Amino acid sequence: MDTKSLNPEEINTQNSRPLFSVVIPLYNEEENIPELYRRLTGVLEKLCADEGCPIDNYEIILVDDGSTDSSWKLTKELHEKDARVTGISFSRNFGHHIALSAGMDHAEGEAVVFMDGDLQDPPEEIPKLCCKLKEGYDLVIGIRKKRSDSLYRRAISYLFWIMFKTFMKLDIPENQSLLRIMSKKYLANFRKIKERNRFLDGLFAWTGFNQTTIQVEHAPRFAGESKYSTWKMIRLTFNALTSFSYFPLQLAGILGMSISTLAFLTGLWLIIGRFYFNLYVEGWVSTMVAILFMGGIQLAFLGLIGEYLGRVFTEVQARPLYMIKERTPSGERVLSCCGRIK
Ligand code: UDP
Ligand code: MG
């Protein structure tokens, strides 16, 4: 394989960092964990061997996002049998993107992989991403060749992407999956982002660096149902919109100005009509419609301003991003390897 060191100047050959960290958020994924572990370890062992390292030179970080099934129990059992598995259990459900952020905070690998825990991102695609990273990129994002999701889900995602392009001017690749790999240097910089209302896809696009994409397979869920309820998707959309754009606030001004101009012209017309054309306008229906219309718009935009204010409030409160209820004991992993990607 044509190999190239990731960041030669940063690599400490004496260190005990794993070569790869794989971060996986889990929310009630008990049916998927055993298969995920089986397939993922197979891929990672081969990858480490190809890099000339001992086959166990990786860590798998499972972040349990407040599951109510036996996901955490299974994670602990995996850790007991295999110290390369690290488990972090949140005190409640904090959300997918926060779980990923926690994984980032704990990842020690030279390269860090993100993937979902339902096997929609096939682990067998990781070597492809790794090869691309070695070409000198800081971040390689997987693009789904064909999305294996319901029509409803695909439609929502498409709308979401259009919104991103139009309002936020962020260059987010269409059909991107969570499956991605980043260098240690990229991760160290990403960790400096402290905002609490976080929308990771936007933040990845915002960071810059040397990013690229590569096509990957996308499979149907191995087992279970999607853990993203419609409400969670609406929240995420709103979060994204208000994190990366002032357009909703500007829209209030634009709409206000347009309606005022229209009202001024109507008033002018009524005055002219009264004096020159003997025109009388009567009826309370039109008055009521105008009042209700304006009242509705004002309340809607007050709510929107409240949303931004709420976000400022959350940031000022500076609560921790997540709370860890339990984590698997650390310090058991013995790494013997080069700790580098060649
Ligand atoms: N997930 C999570 N917290 C949540 C919702 C989802 O950690 O509140 C995890 C979930 O267990 C899975 C990943 O995020 O590993 C993606 O979720 P899912 O597959 O349900 O989303 P979809 O593929 O339907 O968009
Ligand atoms: Mg999924």
XYZ file of N, CA and C in Angstrom, residues 31 33 58 81 90 109 138 147 154 176 199 203 254 262 276 325:
48
model
N -29.812 -4.711 20.407
C -29.809 -5.787 19.391
C -28.618 -5.656 18.443
N -25.423 -4.272 19.264
C -24.066 -4.203 19.836
C -23.211 -5.459 19.552
N -6.013 -0.416 18.751
C -7.137 0.492 18.547
C -8.013 0.528 19.791
N -14.492 -8.261 28.771
C -13.858 -9.313 27.971
C -12.758 -8.738 27.075
N -23.992 8.139 29.882
C -24.538 9.448 30.261
C -25.599 9.289 31.352
N -6.749 8.179 19.832
C -6.097 7.592 18.659
C -5.407 8.593 17.750
N -7.156 16.032 6.497
C -7.420 16.098 7.940
C -8.758 15.451 8.283
N -28.860 5.884 -0.336
C -29.326 5.948 1.045
C -30.355 4.871 1.365
N -35.596 10.368 3.874
C -34.780 10.928 2.783
C -35.286 12.321 2.406
N -24.163 13.120 2.942
C -23.050 12.694 3.779
C -23.556 11.790 4.896
N -24.396 21.663 16.487
C -24.844 20.925 15.322
C -23.585 20.514 14.569
N -20.641 22.330 12.097
C -19.336 22.649 12.672
C -18.203 22.022 11.855
N -37.256 42.141 7.281
C -37.658 42.261 5.867
C -39.184 42.231 5.761
N -46.493 48.356 2.425
C -47.802 48.026 1.851
C -48.899 48.813 2.567
N -60.655 62.433 -3.756
C -60.837 62.584 -5.196
C -61.905 61.679 -5.809
N -22.536 9.261 34.052
C -23.004 8.548 35.246
C -21.992 7.473 35.636
